[in-house]
Amino acid sequence: ITVFDTSPSLFSVLLDYLYCGRLDTGSFSVDQLADLMLLADRYEVDSLKTACEHGLSTHIDHDSVLYFLSMGDQFNAKHLRSSCLNFISQNPDIMDSELFEELPQNLQAEIYDLVIWAYPPSKVGDKLSAVQEMTANLQLSQCDAEGEGEVSGQDSARLEACLRALRDVIGEEAASRQQLVQVALAADFDLNRALNFYYSS
């Protein structure tokens, strides 16, 4: 029998697994685990495929994560895919690599969404304090009815619309007008950004 796209030693591992039901993933290289996972997928040996996914997950790093993610997505390896996405959410700088641009568009979009929502709170807090410092330097903390009059007519309408929307979400008495004006200006009148700033402070 001729078996294509695999080596005799790897196919022997598949047969051993079918008879014994055990696999020591630590004794295989990353390339061997990847090839074995593809072989398990081809022959629909789900338990072997899962074991390979878990083995590959221990080798995720900056250099391999996009390769593993692409593989996990292509072969419906849910655990491997999930582990890769989790790693990327904790290391968003991976999106700056050239390999990221080679991923399918739907996968890139999923990663963008994930990183936006899973951005580490400490970094959001750092950015919020930076925004607060900038607004203080601009003397927005002293903003009152007269100060708001300096905002252009179009921006004034946007500010009022943003303030109404913020009050609808957080309640009428939750914050002072001055606090909400600061948040709205820092968020450039974007309700979602303003809510993020408000709740993370």
N, CA and C atoms as an extended XYZ file, in Angstrom:
603
Properties=species:S:1:pos:R:3:atomname:S:1:resname:S:1:resid:I:1 pbc="F F F"
N         0.850       -1.177        0.000 N   ILE     1
C         0.000        0.000        0.000 CA  ILE     1
C         0.894        1.239        0.000 C   ILE     1
N         0.587        2.162       -0.886 N   THR     2
C         1.337        3.410       -0.954 CA  THR     2
C         0.539        4.500       -0.248 C   THR     2
N         1.179        5.147        0.712 N   VAL     3
C         0.549        6.245        1.442 CA  VAL     3
C         1.316        7.517        1.098 C   VAL     3
N         0.607        8.492        0.552 N   PHE     4
C         1.243        9.723        0.084 CA  PHE     4
C         1.298       10.779        1.193 C   PHE     4
N         2.202       11.735        1.007 N   ASP     5
C         2.316       12.922        1.861 CA  ASP     5
C         2.609       12.628        3.324 C   ASP     5
N         3.337       11.581        3.591 N   THR     6
C         3.779       11.301        4.954 CA  THR     6
C         5.009       10.413        4.909 C   THR     6
N         5.700       10.347        6.025 N   SER     7
C         6.877        9.479        6.098 CA  SER     7
C         6.474        8.159        6.762 C   SER     7
N         7.218        7.098        6.502 N   PRO     8
C         6.909        5.811        7.139 CA  PRO     8
C         6.951        5.903        8.665 C   PRO     8
N         7.886        6.658        9.212 N   SER     9
C         7.990        6.749       10.673 CA  SER     9
C         6.771        7.457       11.272 C   SER     9
N         6.294        8.497       10.600 N   LEU    10
C         5.125        9.220       11.094 CA  LEU    10
C         3.867        8.360       10.980 C   LEU    10
N         3.754        7.637        9.878 N   PHE    11
C         2.594        6.761        9.716 CA  PHE    11
C         2.638        5.636       10.752 C   PHE    11
N         3.825        5.204       11.106 N   SER    12
C         3.989        4.192       12.152 CA  SER    12
C         3.498        4.718       13.497 C   SER    12
N         3.756        6.006       13.772 N   VAL    13
C         3.260        6.619       15.011 CA  VAL    13
C         1.733        6.617       15.013 C   VAL    13
N         1.134        6.924       13.865 N   LEU    14
C        -0.325        6.901       13.748 CA  LEU    14
C        -0.861        5.501       14.045 C   LEU    14
N        -0.245        4.494       13.452 N   LEU    15
C        -0.688        3.114       13.686 CA  LEU    15
C        -0.510        2.711       15.144 C   LEU    15
N         0.632        3.066       15.733 N   ASP    16
C         0.857        2.778       17.154 CA  ASP    16
C        -0.227        3.413       18.014 C   ASP    16
N        -0.580        4.649       17.678 N   TYR    17
C        -1.606        5.340       18.449 CA  TYR    17
C        -2.952        4.627       18.312 C   TYR    17
N        -3.262        4.177       17.102 N   LEU    18
C        -4.536        3.485       16.893 CA  LEU    18
C        -4.626        2.207       17.718 C   LEU    18
N        -3.501        1.527       17.893 N   TYR    19
C        -3.502        0.276       18.650 CA  TYR    19
C        -3.342        0.504       20.154 C   TYR    19
N        -2.558        1.503       20.544 N   CYS    20
C        -2.239        1.697       21.970 CA  CYS    20
C        -3.037        2.832       22.610 C   CYS    20
N        -3.393        3.837       21.824 N   GLY    21
C        -4.136        4.974       22.359 CA  GLY    21
C        -3.306        5.930       23.200 C   GLY    21
N        -1.983        5.876       23.065 N   ARG    22
C        -1.105        6.761       23.836 CA  ARG    22
C        -0.145        7.496       22.894 C   ARG    22
N         0.202        8.716       23.328 N   LEU    23
C         1.171        9.496       22.564 CA  LEU    23
C         1.920       10.408       23.526 C   LEU    23
N         3.226       10.318       23.512 N   ASP    24
C         4.068       11.211       24.316 CA  ASP    24
C         4.474       12.380       23.422 C   ASP    24
N         3.708       13.470       23.497 N   THR    25
C         3.960       14.601       22.596 CA  THR    25
C         5.311       15.258       22.861 C   THR    25
N         5.843       15.079       24.059 N   GLY    26
C         7.128       15.673       24.395 CA  GLY    26
C         8.298       15.075       23.636 C   GLY    26
N         8.100       13.899       23.063 N   SER    27
C         9.208       13.244       22.353 CA  SER    27
C         9.246       13.608       20.870 C   SER    27
N         8.363       14.509       20.439 N   PHE    28
C         8.311       14.890       19.024 CA  PHE    28
C         8.689       16.354       18.851 C   PHE    28
N         9.263       16.657       17.707 N   SER    29
C         9.566       18.054       17.389 CA  SER    29
C         8.274       18.763       16.991 C   SER    29
N         8.339       20.076       16.911 N   VAL    30
C         7.181       20.861       16.498 CA  VAL    30
C         6.732       20.457       15.096 C   VAL    30
N         7.692       20.281       14.183 N   ASP    31
C         7.352       19.895       12.811 CA  ASP    31
C         6.680       18.528       12.770 C   ASP    31
N         7.184       17.587       13.580 N   GLN    32
C         6.580       16.261       13.617 CA  GLN    32
C         5.158       16.320       14.178 C   GLN    32
N         4.956       17.110       15.229 N   LEU    33
C         3.611       17.245       15.793 CA  LEU    33
C         2.647       17.873       14.780 C   LEU    33
N         3.131       18.869       14.052 N   ALA    34
C         2.288       19.511       13.043 CA  ALA    34
C         1.918       18.510       11.940 C   ALA    34
N         2.908       17.755       11.462 N   ASP    35
C         2.638       16.765       10.417 CA  ASP    35
C         1.716       15.666       10.933 C   ASP    35
N         1.908       15.270       12.184 N   LEU    36
C         1.071       14.231       12.771 CA  LEU    36
C        -0.367       14.723       12.954 C   LEU    36
N        -0.523       15.993       13.308 N   MET    37
C        -1.873       16.551       13.433 CA  MET    37
C        -2.582       16.566       12.077 C   MET    37
N        -1.853       16.921       11.031 N   LEU    38
C        -2.444       16.919        9.690 CA  LEU    38
C        -2.818       15.506        9.262 C   LEU    38
N        -1.976       14.545        9.619 N   LEU    39
C        -2.251       13.145        9.307 CA  LEU    39
C        -3.487       12.661       10.078 C   LEU    39
N        -3.565       13.028       11.353 N   ALA    40
C        -4.722       12.654       12.173 CA  ALA    40
C        -5.999       13.280       11.617 C   ALA    40
N        -5.897       14.502       11.133 N   ASP    41
C        -7.060       15.154       10.536 CA  ASP    41
C        -7.489       14.439        9.262 C   ASP    41
N        -6.523       14.071        8.453 N   ARG    42
C        -6.821       13.385        7.199 CA  ARG    42
C        -7.555       12.061        7.435 C   ARG    42
N        -7.119       11.304        8.469 N   TYR    43
C        -7.721        9.998        8.751 CA  TYR    43
C        -8.778       10.067        9.856 C   TYR    43
N        -9.156       11.292       10.238 N   GLU    44
C       -10.223       11.539       11.204 CA  GLU    44
C       -10.009       10.815       12.528 C   GLU    44
N        -8.785       10.895       13.036 N   VAL    45
C        -8.466       10.346       14.348 CA  VAL    45
C        -8.458       11.538       15.312 C   VAL    45
N        -9.657       11.891       15.774 N   ASP    46
C        -9.825       13.129       16.537 CA  ASP    46
C        -9.034       13.166       17.839 C   ASP    46
N        -8.949       12.047       18.533 N   SER    47
C        -8.224       12.054       19.807 CA  SER    47
C        -6.725       12.308       19.581 C   SER    47
N        -6.162       11.776       18.509 N   LEU    48
C        -4.760       12.025       18.179 CA  LEU    48
C        -4.573       13.485       17.761 C   LEU    48
N        -5.513       13.989       17.002 N   LYS    49
C        -5.459       15.383       16.569 CA  LYS    49
C        -5.475       16.315       17.788 C   LYS    49
N        -6.331       16.016       18.755 N   THR    50
C        -6.410       16.827       19.975 CA  THR    50
C        -5.108       16.755       20.768 C   THR    50
N        -4.535       15.548       20.856 N   ALA    51
C        -3.259       15.394       21.571 CA  ALA    51
C        -2.167       16.224       20.899 C   ALA    51
N        -2.151       16.234       19.579 N   CYS    52
C        -1.163       17.035       18.843 CA  CYS    52
C        -1.396       18.531       19.053 C   CYS    52
N        -2.666       18.946       19.077 N   GLU    53
C        -2.988       20.351       19.340 CA  GLU    53
C        -2.426       20.788       20.690 C   GLU    53
N        -2.658       19.954       21.708 N   HIS    54
C        -2.162       20.283       23.048 CA  HIS    54
C        -0.630       20.341       23.055 C   HIS    54
N        -0.006       19.418       22.340 N   GLY    55
C         1.456       19.429       22.252 CA  GLY    55
C         1.971       20.671       21.558 C   GLY    55
N         1.322       21.061       20.469 N   LEU    56
C         1.742       22.264       19.738 CA  LEU    56
C         1.497       23.528       20.557 C   LEU    56
N         0.446       23.533       21.359 N   SER    57
C         0.104       24.712       22.164 CA  SER    57
C         1.224       25.080       23.131 C   SER    57
N         1.997       24.093       23.554 N   THR    58
C         3.094       24.385       24.488 CA  THR    58
C         4.271       25.060       23.784 C   THR    58
N         4.251       25.069       22.465 N   HIS    59
C         5.359       25.662       21.692 CA  HIS    59
C         4.993       27.017       21.077 C   HIS    59
N         3.853       27.570       21.454 N   ILE    60
C         3.439       28.856       20.884 CA  ILE    60
C         4.364       29.961       21.385 C   ILE    60
N         4.887       30.739       20.442 N   ASP    61
C         5.695       31.912       20.775 CA  ASP    61
C         5.498       32.955       19.679 C   ASP    61
N         6.215       34.061       19.762 N   HIS    62
C         6.048       35.142       18.779 CA  HIS    62
C         6.308       34.677       17.349 C   HIS    62
N         7.250       33.765       17.187 N   ASP    63
C         7.620       33.326       15.841 CA  ASP    63
C         6.645       32.309       15.255 C   ASP    63
N         6.008       31.509       16.100 N   SER    64
C         5.187       30.406       15.598 CA  SER    64
C         3.685       30.653       15.657 C   SER    64
N         3.246       31.653       16.407 N   VAL    65
C         1.821       31.775       16.700 CA  VAL    65
C         0.962       31.955       15.451 C   VAL    65
N         1.393       32.753       14.493 N   LEU    66
C         0.570       32.979       13.300 CA  LEU    66
C         0.523       31.736       12.413 C   LEU    66
N         1.632       31.007       12.360 N   TYR    67
C         1.661       29.746       11.609 CA  TYR    67
C         0.693       28.743       12.241 C   TYR    67
N         0.759       28.610       13.569 N   PHE    68
C        -0.132       27.676       14.272 CA  PHE    68
C        -1.590       28.115       14.151 C   PHE    68
N        -1.833       29.420       14.219 N   LEU    69
C        -3.203       29.924       14.094 CA  LEU    69
C        -3.775       29.600       12.728 C   LEU    69
N        -2.982       29.809       11.697 N   SER    70
C        -3.421       29.506       10.340 CA  SER    70
C        -3.717       28.015       10.200 C   SER    70
N        -2.836       27.200       10.763 N   MET    71
C        -3.026       25.756       10.713 CA  MET    71
C        -4.280       25.348       11.498 C   MET    71
N        -4.433       25.907       12.690 N   GLY    72
C        -5.601       25.591       13.515 CA  GLY    72
C        -6.891       25.997       12.846 C   GLY    72
N        -6.868       27.134       12.164 N   ASP    73
C        -8.058       27.604       11.459 CA  ASP    73
C        -8.366       26.713       10.257 C   ASP    73
N        -7.348       26.363        9.511 N   GLN    74
C        -7.526       25.561        8.306 CA  GLN    74
C        -8.035       24.154        8.622 C   GLN    74
N        -7.535       23.566        9.726 N   PHE    75
C        -7.884       22.184       10.043 CA  PHE    75
C        -8.855       22.073       11.218 C   PHE    75
N        -9.514       23.177       11.543 N   ASN    76
C       -10.528       23.191       12.601 CA  ASN    76
C        -9.991       22.605       13.905 C   ASN    76
N        -8.778       22.984       14.247 N   ALA    77
C        -8.151       22.551       15.493 CA  ALA    77
C        -8.500       23.595       16.554 C   ALA    77
N        -9.617       23.398       17.224 N   LYS    78
C       -10.195       24.430       18.091 CA  LYS    78
C        -9.291       24.804       19.261 C   LYS    78
N        -8.703       23.818       19.904 N   HIS    79
C        -7.851       24.131       21.060 CA  HIS    79
C        -6.609       24.927       20.626 C   HIS    79
N        -5.983       24.496       19.562 N   LEU    80
C        -4.789       25.195       19.066 CA  LEU    80
C        -5.143       26.614       18.640 C   LEU    80
N        -6.242       26.756       17.934 N   ARG    81
C        -6.693       28.061       17.464 CA  ARG    81
C        -6.963       28.986       18.649 C   ARG    81
N        -7.669       28.471       19.644 N   SER    82
C        -8.000       29.248       20.833 CA  SER    82
C        -6.735       29.666       21.589 C   SER    82
N        -5.786       28.761       21.717 N   SER    83
C        -4.528       29.079       22.410 CA  SER    83
C        -3.765       30.173       21.674 C   SER    83
N        -3.761       30.102       20.349 N   CYS    84
C        -3.077       31.126       19.547 CA  CYS    84
C        -3.743       32.489       19.703 C   CYS    84
N        -5.068       32.515       19.648 N   LEU    85
C        -5.779       33.783       19.795 CA  LEU    85
C        -5.544       34.386       21.181 C   LEU    85
N        -5.508       33.542       22.186 N   ASN    86
C        -5.227       34.017       23.540 CA  ASN    86
C        -3.825       34.629       23.622 C   ASN    86
N        -2.848       33.969       22.999 N   PHE    87
C        -1.477       34.485       23.000 CA  PHE    87
C        -1.414       35.835       22.284 C   PHE    87
N        -2.098       35.940       21.149 N   ILE    88
C        -2.089       37.187       20.382 CA  ILE    88
C        -2.754       38.307       21.175 C   ILE    88
N        -3.844       37.989       21.897 N   SER    89
C        -4.528       39.030       22.666 CA  SER    89
C        -3.621       39.596       23.756 C   SER    89
N        -2.686       38.785       24.243 N   GLN    90
C        -1.754       39.250       25.268 CA  GLN    90
C        -0.509       39.887       24.655 C   GLN    90
N        -0.312       39.689       23.361 N   ASN    91
C         0.861       40.233       22.656 CA  ASN    91
C         0.414       40.885       21.346 C   ASN    91
N        -0.324       41.994       21.420 N   PRO    92
C        -0.896       42.591       20.213 CA  PRO    92
C         0.126       43.089       19.197 C   PRO    92
N         1.392       43.216       19.606 N   ASP    93
C         2.420       43.664       18.672 CA  ASP    93
C         2.630       42.663       17.539 C   ASP    93
N         2.127       41.453       17.701 N   ILE    94
C         2.237       40.432       16.650 CA  ILE    94
C         1.531       40.895       15.373 C   ILE    94
N         0.524       41.757       15.524 N   MET    95
C        -0.203       42.242       14.349 CA  MET    95
C         0.665       43.119       13.458 C   MET    95
N         1.817       43.548       13.958 N   ASP    96
C         2.718       44.389       13.167 CA  ASP    96
C         3.606       43.583       12.223 C   ASP    96
N         3.608       42.262       12.371 N   SER    97
C         4.504       41.441       11.554 CA  SER    97
C         3.976       41.302       10.128 C   SER    97
N         4.879       41.008        9.214 N   GLU    98
C         4.498       40.824        7.808 CA  GLU    98
C         3.620       39.591        7.639 C   GLU    98
N         3.844       38.552        8.446 N   LEU    99
C         3.049       37.330        8.351 CA  LEU    99
C         1.580       37.590        8.653 C   LEU    99
N         1.314       38.561        9.515 N   PHE   100
C        -0.072       38.884        9.851 CA  PHE   100
C        -0.846       39.281        8.604 C   PHE   100
N        -0.196       40.047        7.727 N   GLU   101
C        -0.842       40.513        6.496 CA  GLU   101
C        -1.162       39.363        5.540 C   GLU   101
N        -0.507       38.225        5.714 N   GLU   102
C        -0.739       37.076        4.835 CA  GLU   102
C        -1.905       36.208        5.306 C   GLU   102
N        -2.412       36.462        6.506 N   LEU   103
C        -3.556       35.695        7.003 CA  LEU   103
C        -4.804       36.056        6.198 C   LEU   103
N        -5.775       35.151        6.139 N   PRO   104
C        -7.044       35.487        5.468 CA  PRO   104
C        -7.706       36.693        6.133 C   PRO   104
N        -8.443       37.464        5.361 N   GLN   105
C        -9.059       38.693        5.867 CA  GLN   105
C        -9.975       38.444        7.058 C   GLN   105
N       -10.752       37.354        7.011 N   ASN   106
C       -11.671       37.095        8.113 CA  ASN   106
C       -10.915       36.818        9.415 C   ASN   106
N        -9.768       36.173        9.320 N   LEU   107
C        -8.954       35.889       10.501 CA  LEU   107
C        -8.304       37.171       11.028 C   LEU   107
N        -7.854       38.022       10.119 N   GLN   108
C        -7.297       39.311       10.539 CA  GLN   108
C        -8.350       40.139       11.278 C   GLN   108
N        -9.562       40.150       10.733 N   ALA   109
C       -10.647       40.916       11.367 CA  ALA   109
C       -10.968       40.363       12.751 C   ALA   109
N       -10.980       39.044       12.872 N   GLU   110
C       -11.251       38.423       14.171 CA  GLU   110
C       -10.177       38.812       15.193 C   GLU   110
N        -8.924       38.842       14.752 N   ILE   111
C        -7.837       39.205       15.657 CA  ILE   111
C        -7.946       40.674       16.060 C   ILE   111
N        -8.269       41.548       15.103 N   TYR   112
C        -8.444       42.966       15.439 CA  TYR   112
C        -9.518       43.122       16.518 C   TYR   112
N       -10.662       42.471       16.307 N   ASP   113
C       -11.752       42.558       17.285 CA  ASP   113
C       -11.319       42.024       18.640 C   ASP   113
N       -10.632       40.908       18.627 N   LEU   114
C       -10.186       40.287       19.877 CA  LEU   114
C        -9.233       41.190       20.637 C   LEU   114
N        -8.280       41.763       19.931 N   VAL   115
C        -7.282       42.613       20.589 CA  VAL   115
C        -7.936       43.874       21.143 C   VAL   115
N        -8.903       44.416       20.431 N   ILE   116
C        -9.590       45.615       20.912 CA  ILE   116
C       -10.311       45.322       22.221 C   ILE   116
N       -10.995       44.176       22.298 N   TRP   117
C       -11.782       43.867       23.493 CA  TRP   117
C       -10.958       43.229       24.596 C   TRP   117
N        -9.843       42.607       24.253 N   ALA   118
C        -9.054       41.914       25.275 CA  ALA   118
C        -7.787       42.671       25.637 C   ALA   118
N        -7.696       43.925       25.237 N   TYR   119
C        -6.496       44.707       25.533 CA  TYR   119
C        -6.294       44.732       27.037 C   TYR   119
N        -5.095       44.452       27.516 N   PRO   120
C        -4.868       44.366       28.965 CA  PRO   120
C        -5.322       45.639       29.686 C   PRO   120
N        -6.107       45.473       30.763 N   PRO   121
C        -6.643       46.635       31.488 CA  PRO   121
C        -5.571       47.597       31.977 C   PRO   121
N        -4.403       47.099       32.333 N   SER   122
C        -3.359       48.002       32.828 CA  SER   122
C        -2.947       48.984       31.741 C   SER   122
N        -2.887       48.511       30.500 N   LYS   123
C        -2.494       49.409       29.422 CA  LYS   123
C        -3.599       50.418       29.139 C   LYS   123
N        -4.876       49.967       29.237 N   VAL   124
C        -5.981       50.898       29.063 CA  VAL   124
C        -5.928       51.941       30.163 C   VAL   124
N        -5.645       51.512       31.384 N   GLY   125
C        -5.522       52.448       32.498 CA  GLY   125
C        -4.414       53.447       32.257 C   GLY   125
N        -3.277       52.978       31.727 N   ASP   126
C        -2.170       53.876       31.413 CA  ASP   126
C        -2.602       54.914       30.384 C   ASP   126
N        -3.335       54.462       29.363 N   LYS   127
C        -3.778       55.391       28.327 CA  LYS   127
C        -4.790       56.382       28.897 C   LYS   127
N        -5.664       55.887       29.788 N   LEU   128
C        -6.651       56.780       30.375 CA  LEU   128
C        -5.961       57.855       31.203 C   LEU   128
N        -4.962       57.468       31.998 N   SER   129
C        -4.280       58.477       32.797 CA  SER   129
C        -3.543       59.460       31.891 C   SER   129
N        -3.032       58.979       30.762 N   ALA   130
C        -2.376       59.887       29.820 CA  ALA   130
C        -3.391       60.874       29.246 C   ALA   130
N        -4.595       60.381       28.928 N   VAL   131
C        -5.653       61.266       28.410 CA  VAL   131
C        -6.052       62.272       29.482 C   VAL   131
N        -6.183       61.782       30.712 N   GLN   132
C        -6.553       62.702       31.787 CA  GLN   132
C        -5.479       63.762       31.986 C   GLN   132
N        -4.228       63.358       31.891 N   GLU   133
C        -3.141       64.330       32.030 CA  GLU   133
C        -3.195       65.364       30.902 C   GLU   133
N        -3.460       64.900       29.690 N   MET   134
C        -3.544       65.843       28.571 CA  MET   134
C        -4.704       66.808       28.754 C   MET   134
N        -5.846       66.267       29.196 N   THR   135
C        -6.990       67.163       29.384 CA  THR   135
C        -6.733       68.159       30.497 C   THR   135
N        -6.021       67.722       31.540 N   ALA   136
C        -5.687       68.655       32.622 CA  ALA   136
C        -4.754       69.748       32.105 C   ALA   136
N        -3.798       69.359       31.262 N   ASN   137
C        -2.871       70.335       30.688 CA  ASN   137
C        -3.589       71.330       29.790 C   ASN   137
N        -4.667       70.892       29.189 N   LEU   138
C        -5.444       71.792       28.344 CA  LEU   138
C        -6.441       72.600       29.167 C   LEU   138
N        -6.405       72.381       30.480 N   GLN   139
C        -7.280       73.063       31.427 CA  GLN   139
C        -8.742       72.754       31.157 C   GLN   139
N        -8.991       71.513       30.731 N   LEU   140
C       -10.369       71.103       30.517 CA  LEU   140
C       -11.060       70.826       31.838 C   LEU   140
N       -10.302       70.591       32.877 N   SER   141
C       -10.923       70.354       34.169 CA  SER   141
C       -11.648       71.600       34.651 C   SER   141
N       -11.279       72.763       34.142 N   GLN   142
C       -11.914       74.023       34.514 CA  GLN   142
C       -13.086       74.349       33.580 C   GLN   142
N       -13.425       73.384       32.721 N   CYS   143
C       -14.450       73.631       31.701 CA  CYS   143
C       -15.799       73.902       32.352 C   CYS   143
N       -16.418       74.983       31.985 N   ASP   144
C       -17.749       75.308       32.477 CA  ASP   144
C       -18.590       75.735       31.284 C   ASP   144
N       -19.718       76.324       31.554 N   ALA   145
C       -20.601       76.708       30.451 CA  ALA   145
C       -19.915       77.679       29.508 C   ALA   145
N       -19.104       78.618       30.044 N   GLU   146
C       -18.407       79.565       29.182 CA  GLU   146
C       -17.346       78.870       28.354 C   GLU   146
N       -16.620       77.925       28.988 N   GLY   147
C       -15.571       77.198       28.283 CA  GLY   147
C       -16.140       76.378       27.157 C   GLY   147
N       -17.323       75.814       27.377 N   GLU   148
C       -17.938       75.008       26.333 CA  GLU   148
C       -18.327       75.876       25.146 C   GLU   148
N       -18.554       77.181       25.400 N   GLY   149
C       -18.926       78.081       24.327 CA  GLY   149
C       -17.812       78.264       23.319 C   GLY   149
N       -16.573       77.941       23.705 N   GLU   150
C       -15.447       78.080       22.787 CA  GLU   150
C       -15.402       76.946       21.771 C   GLU   150
N       -16.151       75.878       22.035 N   VAL   151
C       -16.212       74.769       21.093 CA  VAL   151
C       -16.993       75.240       19.885 C   VAL   151
N       -16.568       74.859       18.688 N   SER   152
C       -17.246       75.315       17.484 CA  SER   152
C       -18.697       74.842       17.474 C   SER   152
N       -19.520       75.494       16.668 N   GLY   153
C       -20.948       75.164       16.621 CA  GLY   153
C       -21.219       73.695       16.325 C   GLY   153
N       -20.524       73.161       15.321 N   GLN   154
C       -20.720       71.756       14.957 CA  GLN   154
C       -20.250       70.842       16.081 C   GLN   154
N       -19.070       71.161       16.668 N   ASP   155
C       -18.556       70.355       17.769 CA  ASP   155
C       -19.443       70.480       18.993 C   ASP   155
N       -20.038       71.644       19.192 N   SER   156
C       -20.933       71.846       20.326 CA  SER   156
C       -22.141       70.917       20.206 C   SER   156
N       -22.670       70.795       19.006 N   ALA   157
C       -23.806       69.890       18.783 CA  ALA   157
C       -23.386       68.445       19.012 C   ALA   157
N       -22.194       68.103       18.559 N   ARG   158
C       -21.693       66.740       18.769 CA  ARG   158
C       -21.462       66.477       20.249 C   ARG   158
N       -20.944       67.493       20.967 N   LEU   159
C       -20.711       67.354       22.399 CA  LEU   159
C       -22.029       67.112       23.125 C   LEU   159
N       -23.025       67.900       22.815 N   GLU   160
C       -24.327       67.745       23.484 CA  GLU   160
C       -24.948       66.385       23.169 C   GLU   160
N       -24.823       65.931       21.928 N   ALA   161
C       -25.366       64.616       21.563 CA  ALA   161
C       -24.641       63.512       22.326 C   ALA   161
N       -23.330       63.654       22.446 N   CYS   162
C       -22.535       62.654       23.180 CA  CYS   162
C       -22.907       62.669       24.660 C   CYS   162
N       -23.085       63.860       25.246 N   LEU   163
C       -23.461       63.961       26.658 CA  LEU   163
C       -24.824       63.336       26.915 C   LEU   163
N       -25.788       63.569       26.001 N   ARG   164
C       -27.121       62.954       26.156 CA  ARG   164
C       -27.024       61.443       26.108 C   ARG   164
N       -26.248       60.946       25.136 N   ALA   165
C       -26.099       59.489       25.001 CA  ALA   165
C       -25.406       58.889       26.228 C   ALA   165
N       -24.385       59.577       26.752 N   LEU   166
C       -23.703       59.106       27.960 CA  LEU   166
C       -24.670       59.049       29.141 C   LEU   166
N       -25.474       60.089       29.311 N   ARG   167
C       -26.438       60.119       30.419 CA  ARG   167
C       -27.488       59.008       30.264 C   ARG   167
N       -27.870       58.698       29.008 N   ASP   168
C       -28.822       57.607       28.783 CA  ASP   168
C       -28.255       56.275       29.252 C   ASP   168
N       -26.946       56.098       29.067 N   VAL   169
C       -26.309       54.824       29.416 CA  VAL   169
C       -25.972       54.751       30.897 C   VAL   169
N       -25.348       55.795       31.443 N   ILE   170
C       -24.851       55.707       32.826 CA  ILE   170
C       -25.814       56.293       33.845 C   ILE   170
N       -26.839       56.977       33.404 N   GLY   171
C       -27.806       57.563       34.332 CA  GLY   171
C       -27.570       59.049       34.510 C   GLY   171
N       -28.630       59.716       34.916 N   GLU   172
C       -28.589       61.172       35.033 CA  GLU   172
C       -27.660       61.648       36.144 C   GLU   172
N       -27.621       60.937       37.261 N   GLU   173
C       -26.892       61.413       38.436 CA  GLU   173
C       -25.538       60.737       38.623 C   GLU   173
N       -25.095       59.916       37.687 N   ALA   174
C       -23.875       59.119       37.871 CA  ALA   174
C       -22.602       59.965       37.886 C   ALA   174
N       -22.582       61.044       37.134 N   ALA   175
C       -21.367       61.863       37.059 CA  ALA   175
C       -21.762       63.311       36.803 C   ALA   175
N       -20.851       64.201       37.144 N   SER   176
C       -21.114       65.625       36.913 CA  SER   176
C       -20.961       65.946       35.425 C   SER   176
N       -21.538       67.042       35.037 N   ARG   177
C       -21.425       67.488       33.641 CA  ARG   177
C       -19.960       67.696       33.276 C   ARG   177
N       -19.196       68.272       34.201 N   GLN   178
C       -17.784       68.541       33.962 CA  GLN   178
C       -17.033       67.242       33.647 C   GLN   178
N       -17.290       66.177       34.424 N   GLN   179
C       -16.628       64.890       34.176 CA  GLN   179
C       -17.011       64.350       32.801 C   GLN   179
N       -18.289       64.439       32.476 N   LEU   180
C       -18.748       63.905       31.196 CA  LEU   180
C       -18.202       64.714       30.023 C   LEU   180
N       -18.074       66.014       30.196 N   VAL   181
C       -17.492       66.849       29.136 CA  VAL   181
C       -16.043       66.433       28.899 C   VAL   181
N       -15.299       66.213       29.977 N   GLN   182
C       -13.906       65.775       29.840 CA  GLN   182
C       -13.830       64.463       29.071 C   GLN   182
N       -14.669       63.509       29.469 N   VAL   183
C       -14.660       62.190       28.827 CA  VAL   183
C       -15.050       62.315       27.357 C   VAL   183
N       -16.094       63.094       27.074 N   ALA   184
C       -16.567       63.246       25.688 CA  ALA   184
C       -15.504       63.898       24.811 C   ALA   184
N       -14.838       64.927       25.324 N   LEU   185
C       -13.792       65.595       24.554 CA  LEU   185
C       -12.595       64.678       24.337 C   LEU   185
N       -12.221       63.941       25.375 N   ALA   186
C       -11.086       63.016       25.237 CA  ALA   186
C       -11.394       61.926       24.227 C   ALA   186
N       -12.675       61.546       24.125 N   ALA   187
C       -13.077       60.473       23.209 CA  ALA   187
C       -13.454       61.014       21.834 C   ALA   187
N       -13.260       62.306       21.616 N   ASP   188
C       -13.591       62.936       20.337 CA  ASP   188
C       -15.056       62.699       19.981 C   ASP   188
N       -15.913       62.773       20.994 N   PHE   189
C       -17.365       62.665       20.873 CA  PHE   189
C       -17.849       61.278       20.454 C   PHE   189
N       -16.988       60.272       20.536 N   ASP   190
C       -17.386       58.901       20.195 CA  ASP   190
C       -17.934       58.242       21.459 C   ASP   190
N       -19.193       57.804       21.414 N   LEU   191
C       -19.854       57.266       22.603 CA  LEU   191
C       -19.139       56.042       23.160 C   LEU   191
N       -18.780       55.105       22.301 N   ASN   192
C       -18.126       53.880       22.778 CA  ASN   192
C       -16.804       54.184       23.468 C   ASN   192
N       -16.003       55.038       22.858 N   ARG   193
C       -14.725       55.413       23.481 CA  ARG   193
C       -14.967       56.151       24.785 C   ARG   193
N       -15.960       57.036       24.798 N   ALA   194
C       -16.263       57.789       26.018 CA  ALA   194
C       -16.680       56.845       27.142 C   ALA   194
N       -17.493       55.852       26.818 N   LEU   195
C       -17.900       54.874       27.841 CA  LEU   195
C       -16.706       54.085       28.346 C   LEU   195
N       -15.823       53.701       27.434 N   ASN   196
C       -14.618       52.988       27.856 CA  ASN   196
C       -13.782       53.840       28.798 C   ASN   196
N       -13.594       55.121       28.457 N   PHE   197
C       -12.840       56.016       29.325 CA  PHE   197
C       -13.520       56.155       30.682 C   PHE   197
N       -14.845       56.339       30.655 N   TYR   198
C       -15.589       56.567       31.899 CA  TYR   198
C       -15.495       55.359       32.830 C   TYR   198
N       -15.745       54.156       32.293 N   TYR   199
C       -15.779       52.967       33.141 CA  TYR   199
C       -14.399       52.469       33.548 C   TYR   199
N       -13.367       52.831       32.815 N   SER   200
C       -12.032       52.370       33.198 CA  SER   200
C       -11.355       53.327       34.168 C   SER   200
N       -11.972       54.464       34.431 N   SER   201
C       -11.356       55.411       35.374 CA  SER   201
C       -11.751       55.073       36.803 C   SER   201
